[in-house]
mmCIF file of C-alpha atoms and ligand atoms in Angstrom:
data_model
loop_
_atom_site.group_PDB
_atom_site.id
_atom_site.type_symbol
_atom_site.label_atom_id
_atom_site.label_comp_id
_atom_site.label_asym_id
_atom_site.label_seq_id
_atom_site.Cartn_x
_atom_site.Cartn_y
_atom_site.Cartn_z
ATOM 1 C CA UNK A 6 -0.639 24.825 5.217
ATOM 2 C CA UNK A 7 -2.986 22.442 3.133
ATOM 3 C CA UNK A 8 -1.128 19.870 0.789
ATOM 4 C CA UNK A 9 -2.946 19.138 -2.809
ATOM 5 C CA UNK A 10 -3.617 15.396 -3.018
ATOM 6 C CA UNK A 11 -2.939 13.999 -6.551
ATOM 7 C CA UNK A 12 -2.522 10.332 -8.061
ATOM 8 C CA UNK A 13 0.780 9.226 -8.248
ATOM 9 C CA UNK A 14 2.565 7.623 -11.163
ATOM 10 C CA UNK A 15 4.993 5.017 -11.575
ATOM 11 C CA UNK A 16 7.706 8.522 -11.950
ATOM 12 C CA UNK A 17 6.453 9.130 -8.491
ATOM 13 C CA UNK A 18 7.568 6.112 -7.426
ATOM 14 C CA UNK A 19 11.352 6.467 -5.591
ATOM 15 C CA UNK A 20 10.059 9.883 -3.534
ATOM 16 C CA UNK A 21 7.309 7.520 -2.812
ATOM 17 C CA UNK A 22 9.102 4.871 -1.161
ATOM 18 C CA UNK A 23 11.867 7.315 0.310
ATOM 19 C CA UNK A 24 8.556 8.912 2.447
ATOM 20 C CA UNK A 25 7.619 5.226 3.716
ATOM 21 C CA UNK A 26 10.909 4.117 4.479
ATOM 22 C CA UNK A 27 11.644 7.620 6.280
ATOM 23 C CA UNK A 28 8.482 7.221 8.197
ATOM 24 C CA UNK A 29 8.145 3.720 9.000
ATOM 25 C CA UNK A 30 11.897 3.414 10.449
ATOM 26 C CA UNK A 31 11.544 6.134 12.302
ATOM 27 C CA UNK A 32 8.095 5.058 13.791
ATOM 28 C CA UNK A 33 10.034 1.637 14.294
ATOM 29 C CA UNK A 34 13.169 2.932 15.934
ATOM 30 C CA UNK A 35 15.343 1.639 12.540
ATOM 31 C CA UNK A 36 18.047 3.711 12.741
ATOM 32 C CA UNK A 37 19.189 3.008 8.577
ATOM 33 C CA UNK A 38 15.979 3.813 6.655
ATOM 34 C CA UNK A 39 17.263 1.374 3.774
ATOM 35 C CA UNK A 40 16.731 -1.377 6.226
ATOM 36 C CA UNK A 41 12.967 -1.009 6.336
ATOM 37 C CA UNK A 42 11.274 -3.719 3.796
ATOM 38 C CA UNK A 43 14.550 -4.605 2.762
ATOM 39 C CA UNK A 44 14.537 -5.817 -0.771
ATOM 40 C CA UNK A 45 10.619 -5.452 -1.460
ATOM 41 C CA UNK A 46 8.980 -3.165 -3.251
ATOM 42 C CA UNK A 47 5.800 -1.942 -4.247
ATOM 43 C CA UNK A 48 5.681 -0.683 -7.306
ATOM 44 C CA UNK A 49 3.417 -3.288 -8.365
ATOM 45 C CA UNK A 50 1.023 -1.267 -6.580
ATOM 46 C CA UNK A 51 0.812 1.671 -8.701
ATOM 47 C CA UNK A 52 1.077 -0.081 -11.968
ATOM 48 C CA UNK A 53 -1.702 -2.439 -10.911
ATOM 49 C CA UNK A 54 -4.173 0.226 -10.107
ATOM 50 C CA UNK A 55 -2.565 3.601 -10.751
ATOM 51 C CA UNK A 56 -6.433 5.161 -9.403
ATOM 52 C CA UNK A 57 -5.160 4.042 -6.077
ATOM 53 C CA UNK A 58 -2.243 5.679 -5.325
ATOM 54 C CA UNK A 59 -2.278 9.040 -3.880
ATOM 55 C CA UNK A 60 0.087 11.537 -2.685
ATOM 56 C CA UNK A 61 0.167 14.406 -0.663
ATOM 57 C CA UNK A 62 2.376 17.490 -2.096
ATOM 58 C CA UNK A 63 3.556 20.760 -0.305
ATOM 59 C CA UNK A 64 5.434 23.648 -2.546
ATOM 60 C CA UNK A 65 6.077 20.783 -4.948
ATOM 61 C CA UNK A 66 7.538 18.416 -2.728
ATOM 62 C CA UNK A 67 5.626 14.953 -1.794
ATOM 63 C CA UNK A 68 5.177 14.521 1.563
ATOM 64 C CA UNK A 69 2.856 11.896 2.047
ATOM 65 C CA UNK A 70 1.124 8.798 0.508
ATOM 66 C CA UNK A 71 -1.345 6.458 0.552
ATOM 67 C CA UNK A 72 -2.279 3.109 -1.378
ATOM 68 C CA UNK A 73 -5.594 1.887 -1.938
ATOM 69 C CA UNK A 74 -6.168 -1.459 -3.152
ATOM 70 C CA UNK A 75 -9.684 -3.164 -3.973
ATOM 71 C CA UNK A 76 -10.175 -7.010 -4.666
ATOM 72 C CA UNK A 77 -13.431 -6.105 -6.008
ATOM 73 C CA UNK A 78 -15.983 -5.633 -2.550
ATOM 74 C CA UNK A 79 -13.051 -5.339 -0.611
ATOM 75 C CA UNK A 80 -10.846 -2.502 0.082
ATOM 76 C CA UNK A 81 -8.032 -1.710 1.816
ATOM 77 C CA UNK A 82 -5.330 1.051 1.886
ATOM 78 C CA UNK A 83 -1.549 0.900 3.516
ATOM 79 C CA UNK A 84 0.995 1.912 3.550
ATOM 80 C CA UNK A 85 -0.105 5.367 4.503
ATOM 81 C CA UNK A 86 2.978 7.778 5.802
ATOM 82 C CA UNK A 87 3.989 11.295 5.891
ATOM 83 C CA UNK A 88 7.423 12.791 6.167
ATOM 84 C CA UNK A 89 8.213 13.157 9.527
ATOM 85 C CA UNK A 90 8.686 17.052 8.595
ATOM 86 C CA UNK A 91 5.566 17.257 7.850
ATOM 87 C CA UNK A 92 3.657 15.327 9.951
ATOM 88 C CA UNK A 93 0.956 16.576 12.741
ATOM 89 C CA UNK A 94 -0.740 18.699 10.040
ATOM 90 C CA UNK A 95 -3.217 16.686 9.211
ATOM 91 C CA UNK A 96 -1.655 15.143 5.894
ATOM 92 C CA UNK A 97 -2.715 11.902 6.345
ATOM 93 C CA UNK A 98 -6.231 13.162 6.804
ATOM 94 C CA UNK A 99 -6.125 14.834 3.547
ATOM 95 C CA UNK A 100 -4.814 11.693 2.199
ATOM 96 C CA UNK A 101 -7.376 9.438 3.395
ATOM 97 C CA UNK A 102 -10.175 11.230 2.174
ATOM 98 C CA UNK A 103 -9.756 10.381 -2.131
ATOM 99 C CA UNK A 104 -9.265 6.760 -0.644
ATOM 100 C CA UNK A 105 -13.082 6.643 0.794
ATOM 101 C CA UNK A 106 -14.060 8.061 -2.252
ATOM 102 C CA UNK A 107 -12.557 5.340 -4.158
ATOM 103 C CA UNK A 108 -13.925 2.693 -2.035
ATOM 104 C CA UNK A 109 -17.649 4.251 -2.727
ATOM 105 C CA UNK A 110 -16.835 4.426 -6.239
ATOM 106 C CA UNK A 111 -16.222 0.869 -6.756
ATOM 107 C CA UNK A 112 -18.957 -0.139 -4.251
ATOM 108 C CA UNK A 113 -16.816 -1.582 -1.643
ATOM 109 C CA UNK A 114 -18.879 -3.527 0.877
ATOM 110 C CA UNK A 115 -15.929 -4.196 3.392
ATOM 111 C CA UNK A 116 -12.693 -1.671 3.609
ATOM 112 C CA UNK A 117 -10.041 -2.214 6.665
ATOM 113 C CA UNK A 118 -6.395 -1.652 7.159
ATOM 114 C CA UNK A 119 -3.862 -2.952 9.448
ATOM 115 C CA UNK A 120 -2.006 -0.997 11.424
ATOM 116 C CA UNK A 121 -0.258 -0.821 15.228
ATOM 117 C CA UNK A 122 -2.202 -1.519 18.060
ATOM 118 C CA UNK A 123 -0.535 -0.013 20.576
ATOM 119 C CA UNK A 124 -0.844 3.728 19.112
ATOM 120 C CA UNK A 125 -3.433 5.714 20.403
ATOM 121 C CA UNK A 126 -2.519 8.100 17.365
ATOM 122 C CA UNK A 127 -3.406 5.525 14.742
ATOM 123 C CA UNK A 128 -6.279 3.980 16.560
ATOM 124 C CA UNK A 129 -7.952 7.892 17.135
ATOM 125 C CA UNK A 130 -7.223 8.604 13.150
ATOM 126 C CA UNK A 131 -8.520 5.599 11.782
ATOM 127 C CA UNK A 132 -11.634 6.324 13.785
ATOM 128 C CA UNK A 133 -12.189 9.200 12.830
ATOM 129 C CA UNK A 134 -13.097 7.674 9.281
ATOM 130 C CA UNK A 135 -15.451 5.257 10.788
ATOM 131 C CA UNK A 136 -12.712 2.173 11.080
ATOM 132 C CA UNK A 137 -12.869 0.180 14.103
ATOM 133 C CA UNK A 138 -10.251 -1.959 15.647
ATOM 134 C CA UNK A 139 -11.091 -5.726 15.862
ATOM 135 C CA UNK A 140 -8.975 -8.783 15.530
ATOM 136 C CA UNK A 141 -4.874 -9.157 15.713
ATOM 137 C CA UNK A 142 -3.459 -9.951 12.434
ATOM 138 C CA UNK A 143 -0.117 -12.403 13.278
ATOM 139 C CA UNK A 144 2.498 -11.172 10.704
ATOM 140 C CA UNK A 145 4.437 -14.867 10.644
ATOM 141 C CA UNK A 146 7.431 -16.290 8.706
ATOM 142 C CA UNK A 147 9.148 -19.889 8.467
ATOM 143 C CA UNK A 148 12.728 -20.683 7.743
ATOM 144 C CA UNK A 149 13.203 -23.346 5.260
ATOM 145 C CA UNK A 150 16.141 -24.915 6.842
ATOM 146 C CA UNK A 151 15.119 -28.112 7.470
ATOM 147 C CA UNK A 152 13.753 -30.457 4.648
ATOM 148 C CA UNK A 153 10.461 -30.705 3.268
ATOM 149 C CA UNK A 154 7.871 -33.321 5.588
ATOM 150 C CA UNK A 155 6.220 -33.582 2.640
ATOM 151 C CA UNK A 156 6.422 -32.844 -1.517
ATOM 152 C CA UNK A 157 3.251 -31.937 -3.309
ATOM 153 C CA UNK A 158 2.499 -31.709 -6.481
ATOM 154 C CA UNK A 159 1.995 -27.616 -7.211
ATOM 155 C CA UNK A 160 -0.071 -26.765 -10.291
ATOM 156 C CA UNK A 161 1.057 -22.903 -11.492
ATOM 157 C CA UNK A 162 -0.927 -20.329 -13.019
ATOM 158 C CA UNK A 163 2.178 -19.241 -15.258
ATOM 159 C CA UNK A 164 2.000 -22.881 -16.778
ATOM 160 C CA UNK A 165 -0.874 -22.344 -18.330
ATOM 161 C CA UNK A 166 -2.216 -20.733 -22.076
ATOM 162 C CA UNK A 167 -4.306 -17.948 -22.013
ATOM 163 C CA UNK A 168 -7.890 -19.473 -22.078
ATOM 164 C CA UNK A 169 -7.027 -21.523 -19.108
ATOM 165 C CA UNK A 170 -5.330 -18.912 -17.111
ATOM 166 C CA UNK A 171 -9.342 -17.536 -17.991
ATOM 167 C CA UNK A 172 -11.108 -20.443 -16.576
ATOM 168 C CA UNK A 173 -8.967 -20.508 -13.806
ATOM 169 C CA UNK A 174 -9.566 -16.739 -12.268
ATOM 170 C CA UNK A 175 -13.305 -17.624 -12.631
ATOM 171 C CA UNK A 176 -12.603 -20.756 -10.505
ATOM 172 C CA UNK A 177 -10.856 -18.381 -8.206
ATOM 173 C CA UNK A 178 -13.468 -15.909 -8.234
ATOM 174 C CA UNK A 179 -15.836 -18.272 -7.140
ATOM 175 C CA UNK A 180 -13.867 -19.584 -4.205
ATOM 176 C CA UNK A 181 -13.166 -16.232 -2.658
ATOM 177 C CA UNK A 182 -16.826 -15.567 -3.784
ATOM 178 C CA UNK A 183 -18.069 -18.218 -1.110
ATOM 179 C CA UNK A 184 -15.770 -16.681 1.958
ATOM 180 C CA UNK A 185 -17.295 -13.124 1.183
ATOM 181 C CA UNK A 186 -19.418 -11.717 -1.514
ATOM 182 C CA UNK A 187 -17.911 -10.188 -4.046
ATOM 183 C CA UNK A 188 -13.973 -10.634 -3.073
ATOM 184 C CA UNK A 189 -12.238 -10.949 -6.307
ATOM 185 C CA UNK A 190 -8.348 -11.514 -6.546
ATOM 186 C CA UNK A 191 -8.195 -11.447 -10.535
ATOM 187 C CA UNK A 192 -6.240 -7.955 -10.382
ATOM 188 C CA UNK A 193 -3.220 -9.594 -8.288
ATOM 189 C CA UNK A 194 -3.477 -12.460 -9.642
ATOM 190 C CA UNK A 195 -2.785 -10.958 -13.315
ATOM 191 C CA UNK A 196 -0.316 -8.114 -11.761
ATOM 192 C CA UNK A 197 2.421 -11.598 -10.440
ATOM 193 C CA UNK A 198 1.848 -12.611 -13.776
ATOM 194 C CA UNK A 199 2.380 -9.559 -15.839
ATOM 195 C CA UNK A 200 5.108 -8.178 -13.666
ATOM 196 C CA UNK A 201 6.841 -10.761 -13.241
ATOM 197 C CA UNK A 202 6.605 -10.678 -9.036
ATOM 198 C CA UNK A 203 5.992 -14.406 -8.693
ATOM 199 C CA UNK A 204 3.622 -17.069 -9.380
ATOM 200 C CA UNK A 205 0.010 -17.860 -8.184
ATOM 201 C CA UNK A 206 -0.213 -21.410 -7.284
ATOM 202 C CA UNK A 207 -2.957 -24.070 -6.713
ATOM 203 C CA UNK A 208 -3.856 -27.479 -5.308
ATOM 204 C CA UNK A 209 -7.110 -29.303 -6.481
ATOM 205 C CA UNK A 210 -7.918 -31.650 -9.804
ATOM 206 C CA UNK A 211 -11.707 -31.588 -10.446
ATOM 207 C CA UNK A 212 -12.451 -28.574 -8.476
ATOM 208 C CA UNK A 213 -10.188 -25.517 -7.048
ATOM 209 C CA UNK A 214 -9.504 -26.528 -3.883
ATOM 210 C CA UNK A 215 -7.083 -23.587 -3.025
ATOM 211 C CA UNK A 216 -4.869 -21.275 -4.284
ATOM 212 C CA UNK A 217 -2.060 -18.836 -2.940
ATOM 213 C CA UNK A 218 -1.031 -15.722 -5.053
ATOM 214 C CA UNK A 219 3.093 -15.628 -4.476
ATOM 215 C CA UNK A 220 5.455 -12.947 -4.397
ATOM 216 C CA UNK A 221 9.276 -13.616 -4.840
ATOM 217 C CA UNK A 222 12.153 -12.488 -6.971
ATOM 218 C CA UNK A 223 13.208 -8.751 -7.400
ATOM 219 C CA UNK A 224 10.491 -6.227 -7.987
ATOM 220 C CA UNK A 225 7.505 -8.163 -5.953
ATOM 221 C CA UNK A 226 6.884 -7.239 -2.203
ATOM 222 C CA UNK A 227 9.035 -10.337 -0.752
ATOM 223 C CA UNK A 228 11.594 -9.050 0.944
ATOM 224 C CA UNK A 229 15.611 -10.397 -0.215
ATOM 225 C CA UNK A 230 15.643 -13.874 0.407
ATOM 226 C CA UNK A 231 12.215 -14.430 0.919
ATOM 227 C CA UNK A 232 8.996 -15.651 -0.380
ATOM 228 C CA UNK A 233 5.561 -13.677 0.479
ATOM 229 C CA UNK A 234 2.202 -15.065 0.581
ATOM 230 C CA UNK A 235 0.224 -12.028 -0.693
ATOM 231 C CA UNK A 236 -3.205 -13.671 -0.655
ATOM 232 C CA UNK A 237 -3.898 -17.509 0.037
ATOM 233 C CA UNK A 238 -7.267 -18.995 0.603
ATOM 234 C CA UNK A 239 -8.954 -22.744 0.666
ATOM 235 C CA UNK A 240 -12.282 -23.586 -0.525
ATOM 236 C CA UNK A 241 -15.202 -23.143 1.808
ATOM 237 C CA UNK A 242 -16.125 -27.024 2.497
ATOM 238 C CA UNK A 243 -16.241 -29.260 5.452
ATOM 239 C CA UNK A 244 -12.365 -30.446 4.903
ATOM 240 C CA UNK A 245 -11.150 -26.489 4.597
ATOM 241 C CA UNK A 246 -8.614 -27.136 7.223
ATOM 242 C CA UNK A 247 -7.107 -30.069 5.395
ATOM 243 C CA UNK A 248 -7.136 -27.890 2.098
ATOM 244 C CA UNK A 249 -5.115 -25.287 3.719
ATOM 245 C CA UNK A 250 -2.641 -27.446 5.272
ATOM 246 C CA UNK A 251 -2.440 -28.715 1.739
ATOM 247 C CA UNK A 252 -1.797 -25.470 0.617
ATOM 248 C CA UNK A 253 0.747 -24.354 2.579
ATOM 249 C CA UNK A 254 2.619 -27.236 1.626
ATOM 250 C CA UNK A 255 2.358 -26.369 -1.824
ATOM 251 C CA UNK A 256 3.625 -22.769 -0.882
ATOM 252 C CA UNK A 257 6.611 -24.237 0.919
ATOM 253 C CA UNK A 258 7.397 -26.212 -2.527
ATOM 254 C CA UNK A 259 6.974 -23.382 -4.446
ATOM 255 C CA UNK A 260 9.829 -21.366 -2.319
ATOM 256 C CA UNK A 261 12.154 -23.901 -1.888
ATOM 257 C CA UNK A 262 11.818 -24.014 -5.971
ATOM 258 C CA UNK A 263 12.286 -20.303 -6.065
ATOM 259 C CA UNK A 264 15.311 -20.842 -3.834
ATOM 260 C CA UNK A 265 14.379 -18.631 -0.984
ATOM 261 C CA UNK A 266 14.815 -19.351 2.734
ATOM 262 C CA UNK A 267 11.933 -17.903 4.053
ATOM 263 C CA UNK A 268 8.460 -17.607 3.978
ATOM 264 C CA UNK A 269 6.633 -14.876 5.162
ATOM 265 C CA UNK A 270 2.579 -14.342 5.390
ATOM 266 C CA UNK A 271 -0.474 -12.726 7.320
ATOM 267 C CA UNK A 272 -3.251 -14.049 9.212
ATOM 268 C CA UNK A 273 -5.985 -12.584 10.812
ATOM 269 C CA UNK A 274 -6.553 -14.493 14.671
ATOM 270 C CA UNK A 275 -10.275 -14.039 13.838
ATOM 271 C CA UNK A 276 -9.349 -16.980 11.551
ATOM 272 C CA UNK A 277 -8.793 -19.101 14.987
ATOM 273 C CA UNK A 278 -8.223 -22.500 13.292
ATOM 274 C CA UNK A 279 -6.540 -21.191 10.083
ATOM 275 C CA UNK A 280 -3.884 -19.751 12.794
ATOM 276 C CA UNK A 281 -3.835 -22.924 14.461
ATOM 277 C CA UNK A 282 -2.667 -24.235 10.919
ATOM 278 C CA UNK A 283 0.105 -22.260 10.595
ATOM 279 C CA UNK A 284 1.295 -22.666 13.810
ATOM 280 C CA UNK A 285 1.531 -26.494 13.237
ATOM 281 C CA UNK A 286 3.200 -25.934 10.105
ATOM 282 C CA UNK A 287 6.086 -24.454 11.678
ATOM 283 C CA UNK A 288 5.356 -20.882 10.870
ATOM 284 C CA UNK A 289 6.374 -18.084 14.003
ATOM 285 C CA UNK A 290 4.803 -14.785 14.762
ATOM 286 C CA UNK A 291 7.422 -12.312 13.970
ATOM 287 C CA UNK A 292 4.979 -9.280 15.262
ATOM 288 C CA UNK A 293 1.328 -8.857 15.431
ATOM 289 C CA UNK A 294 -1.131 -5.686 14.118
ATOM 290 C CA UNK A 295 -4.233 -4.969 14.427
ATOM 291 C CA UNK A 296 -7.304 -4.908 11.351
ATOM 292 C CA UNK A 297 -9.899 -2.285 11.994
ATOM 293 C CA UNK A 298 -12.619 -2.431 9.629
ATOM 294 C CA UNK A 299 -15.279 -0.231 8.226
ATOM 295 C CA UNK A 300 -18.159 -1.591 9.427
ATOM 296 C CA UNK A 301 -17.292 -2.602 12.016
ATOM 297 C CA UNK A 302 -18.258 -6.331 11.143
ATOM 298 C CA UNK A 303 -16.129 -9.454 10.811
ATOM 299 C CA UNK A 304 -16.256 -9.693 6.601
ATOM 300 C CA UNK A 305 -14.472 -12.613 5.801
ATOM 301 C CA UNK A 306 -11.987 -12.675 9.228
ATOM 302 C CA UNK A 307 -13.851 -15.763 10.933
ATOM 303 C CA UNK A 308 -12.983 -18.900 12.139
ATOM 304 C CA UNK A 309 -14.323 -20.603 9.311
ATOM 305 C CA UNK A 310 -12.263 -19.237 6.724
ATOM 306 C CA UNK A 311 -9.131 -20.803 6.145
ATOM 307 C CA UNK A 312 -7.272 -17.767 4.270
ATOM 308 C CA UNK A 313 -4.148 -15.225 4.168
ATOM 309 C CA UNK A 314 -3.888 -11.603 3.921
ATOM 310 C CA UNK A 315 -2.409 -8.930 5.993
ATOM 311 C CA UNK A 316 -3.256 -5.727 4.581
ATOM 312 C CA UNK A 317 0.098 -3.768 4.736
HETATM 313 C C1 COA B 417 0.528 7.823 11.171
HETATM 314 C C2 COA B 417 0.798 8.983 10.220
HETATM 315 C C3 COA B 417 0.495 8.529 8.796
HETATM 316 C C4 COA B 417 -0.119 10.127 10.592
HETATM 317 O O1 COA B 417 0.116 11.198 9.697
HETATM 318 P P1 COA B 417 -0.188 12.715 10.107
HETATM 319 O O2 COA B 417 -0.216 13.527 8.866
HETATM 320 O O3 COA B 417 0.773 13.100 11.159
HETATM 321 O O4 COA B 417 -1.646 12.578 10.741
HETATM 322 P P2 COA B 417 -2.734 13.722 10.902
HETATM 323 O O5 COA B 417 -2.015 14.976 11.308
HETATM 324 O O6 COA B 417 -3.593 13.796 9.665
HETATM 325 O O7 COA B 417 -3.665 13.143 12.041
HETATM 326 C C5 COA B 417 -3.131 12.649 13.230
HETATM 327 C C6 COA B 417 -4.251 12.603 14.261
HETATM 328 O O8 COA B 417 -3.814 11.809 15.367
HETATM 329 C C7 COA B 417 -3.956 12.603 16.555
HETATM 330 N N1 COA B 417 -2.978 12.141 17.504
HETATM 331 C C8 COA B 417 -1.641 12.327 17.492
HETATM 332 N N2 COA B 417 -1.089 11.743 18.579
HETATM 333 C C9 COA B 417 -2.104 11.153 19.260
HETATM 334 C C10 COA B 417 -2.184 10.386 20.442
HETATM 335 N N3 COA B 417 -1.104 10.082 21.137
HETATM 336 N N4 COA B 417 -3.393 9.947 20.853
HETATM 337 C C11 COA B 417 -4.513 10.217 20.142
HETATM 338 N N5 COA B 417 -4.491 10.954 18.991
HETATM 339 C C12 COA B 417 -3.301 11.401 18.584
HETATM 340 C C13 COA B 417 -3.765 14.007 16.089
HETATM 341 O O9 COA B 417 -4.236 14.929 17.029
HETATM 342 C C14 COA B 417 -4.601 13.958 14.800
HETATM 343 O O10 COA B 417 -5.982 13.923 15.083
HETATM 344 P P3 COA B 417 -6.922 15.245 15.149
HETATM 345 O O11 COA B 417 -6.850 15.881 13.807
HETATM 346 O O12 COA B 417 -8.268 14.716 15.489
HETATM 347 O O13 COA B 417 -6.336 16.116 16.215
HETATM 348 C C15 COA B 417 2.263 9.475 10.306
HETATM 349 O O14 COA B 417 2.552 9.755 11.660
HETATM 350 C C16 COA B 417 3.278 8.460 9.795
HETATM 351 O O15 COA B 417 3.625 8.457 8.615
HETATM 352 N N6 COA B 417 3.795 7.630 10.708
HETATM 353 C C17 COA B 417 4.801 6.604 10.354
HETATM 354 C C18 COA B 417 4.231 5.527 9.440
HETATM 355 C C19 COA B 417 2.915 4.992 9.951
HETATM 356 O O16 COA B 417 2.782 4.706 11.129
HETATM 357 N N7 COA B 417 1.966 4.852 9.034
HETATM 358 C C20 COA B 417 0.662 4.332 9.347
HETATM 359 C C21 COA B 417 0.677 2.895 9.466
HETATM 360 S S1 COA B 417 -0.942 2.200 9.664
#
């Protein structure tokens, strides 16, 4: 039987999540679903950008979804699951299909996803929509249970009136500008604010020098007792890698203010020395996917971008 793909809506939301957590613990081997992103949540997602959030309905009943976000060139979609009734049917096909459309509607140049790179399933669907697998993504975390090496001062987005919160996504939109054309984190940026998620942070006086969009606190997608680096990225100079390590400095401040334990965050190993980084500051791979993108070019994973995303 076909399913009838509609947008979702913030009502949708708890069948929503039931369907990932279903799916995802039992592709995972988690025996209590409840135990599957633990504390996050992602309803962010569909009241930041209710066009991208589709699900998949059979005799009334949703049975699958799908989450599409752009940061303006640049798309991505995840988490994508169907009920493990109703999988095998092609659901996620069906449910993949509005999501290209999207992308071409908003004149996405890049559009990836992360996913498990050991399945032949996922690699073979993916495919099939013209996404190839390319670098591993390192899905890392740190414990905060030693003190600080060093305090920094952290400048916050939250701290400041509206025309300055203005100027300040433009200076944001121009950094990401110079790592790829077009990438534009205003939408995520506004969504921590407006919901309440977190805080987006930065590090620079005369110019931006870096910035790091950070979810924590009930309702964002950090997991309990945690702090999660949704996006971070350093300007494009000849210092980047000093910038960054300056940055995730500031992100360790900005947890241990929040009172979390943990950090967690993404990185693509196509950004070699940006990994490197991480590594030195303490952070662990806790498991590692894969990106595949559509084309099947590099966008802005490369070694000389010093940034963090992971797409999930
Ligand atoms: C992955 C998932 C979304 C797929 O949903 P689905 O509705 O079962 O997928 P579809 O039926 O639309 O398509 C599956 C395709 O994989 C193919 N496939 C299945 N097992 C395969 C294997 N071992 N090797 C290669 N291809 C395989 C199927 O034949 C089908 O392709 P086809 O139409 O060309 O024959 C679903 O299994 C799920 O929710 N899993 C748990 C959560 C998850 O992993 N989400 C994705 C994270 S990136």
């Amino acid at each position: 039987m076909s399913a009838t793909v509609r947008q979702l809506t913030k009502d949708d939301y708890g069948a929503a999540e039931h369907i990932i957590k279903t799916s995802f613990s039992q592709k995972l081997g988690i025996p209590d679903p409840d135990l599957f992103f633990s504390g996050g949540s992602l309803l962010g997602r569909f009241l930041m950008d209710p066009e991208g959030v589709f699900g998949a309905e059979e005799n009334g009943e949703l049975v699958g979804v799908n989450l599409a976000t752009t940061w303006g060139s640049v798309g991505y979609f995840g988490p994508l699951a169907v009920s493990p009734s109703h999988q095998g049917q092609g659901v996620a096909q069906q449910l993949l299909m509005p999501v290209m459309s999207l992308f071409r509607k908003r004149n996405v140049s890049h559009s990836g996803l992360f996913t498990f790179p050991e399945s032949a399933q996922h690699i073979h669907l993916y495919r099939k929509f013209g996404f190839m697998p390319r670098f591993l993504t390192a899905i890392m975390s740190k414990n905060l249970d030693s003190a600080p090496s060093k305090e920094v001062r952290v400048w916050r987005y939250s701290g400041f009136k509206d025309v300055e919160q203005s100027d300040f996504r433009d200076s944001a939109r121009e950094l990401t500008n110079d790592i790829y054309p077009g990438l534009d984190l205003q939408k995520e940026i506004c969504a921590v604010e407006e919901l309440e998620m977190g805080d987006t942070i930065f590090i620079g006086s005369d110019a931006l020098d870096g910035f790091a969009i950070c979810h924590y606190g009930e309702g964002s997608e950090a997991k309990s007792g945690s702090m999660y680096i949704k996006f971070a990225a350093a300007r494009m100079c000849a210092n980047s890698n000093v910038l960054f390590n300056s940055l995730l400095m500031a992100c360790e401040s900005t947890a241990r203010a929040a009172g979390v334990g943990k950090i967690a965050a993404g990185i693509s190993t196509a950004r070699d020395a940006g990994f490197d980084c991480m590594l030195s500051a303490g952070f662990k791979t806790d498991y590692l996917g894969v990106y595949m993108h559509k084309p099947n070019e590099q966008g802005f994973c490369r070694p000389d971008v010093f940034a963090i995303d992971d797409w999930r």
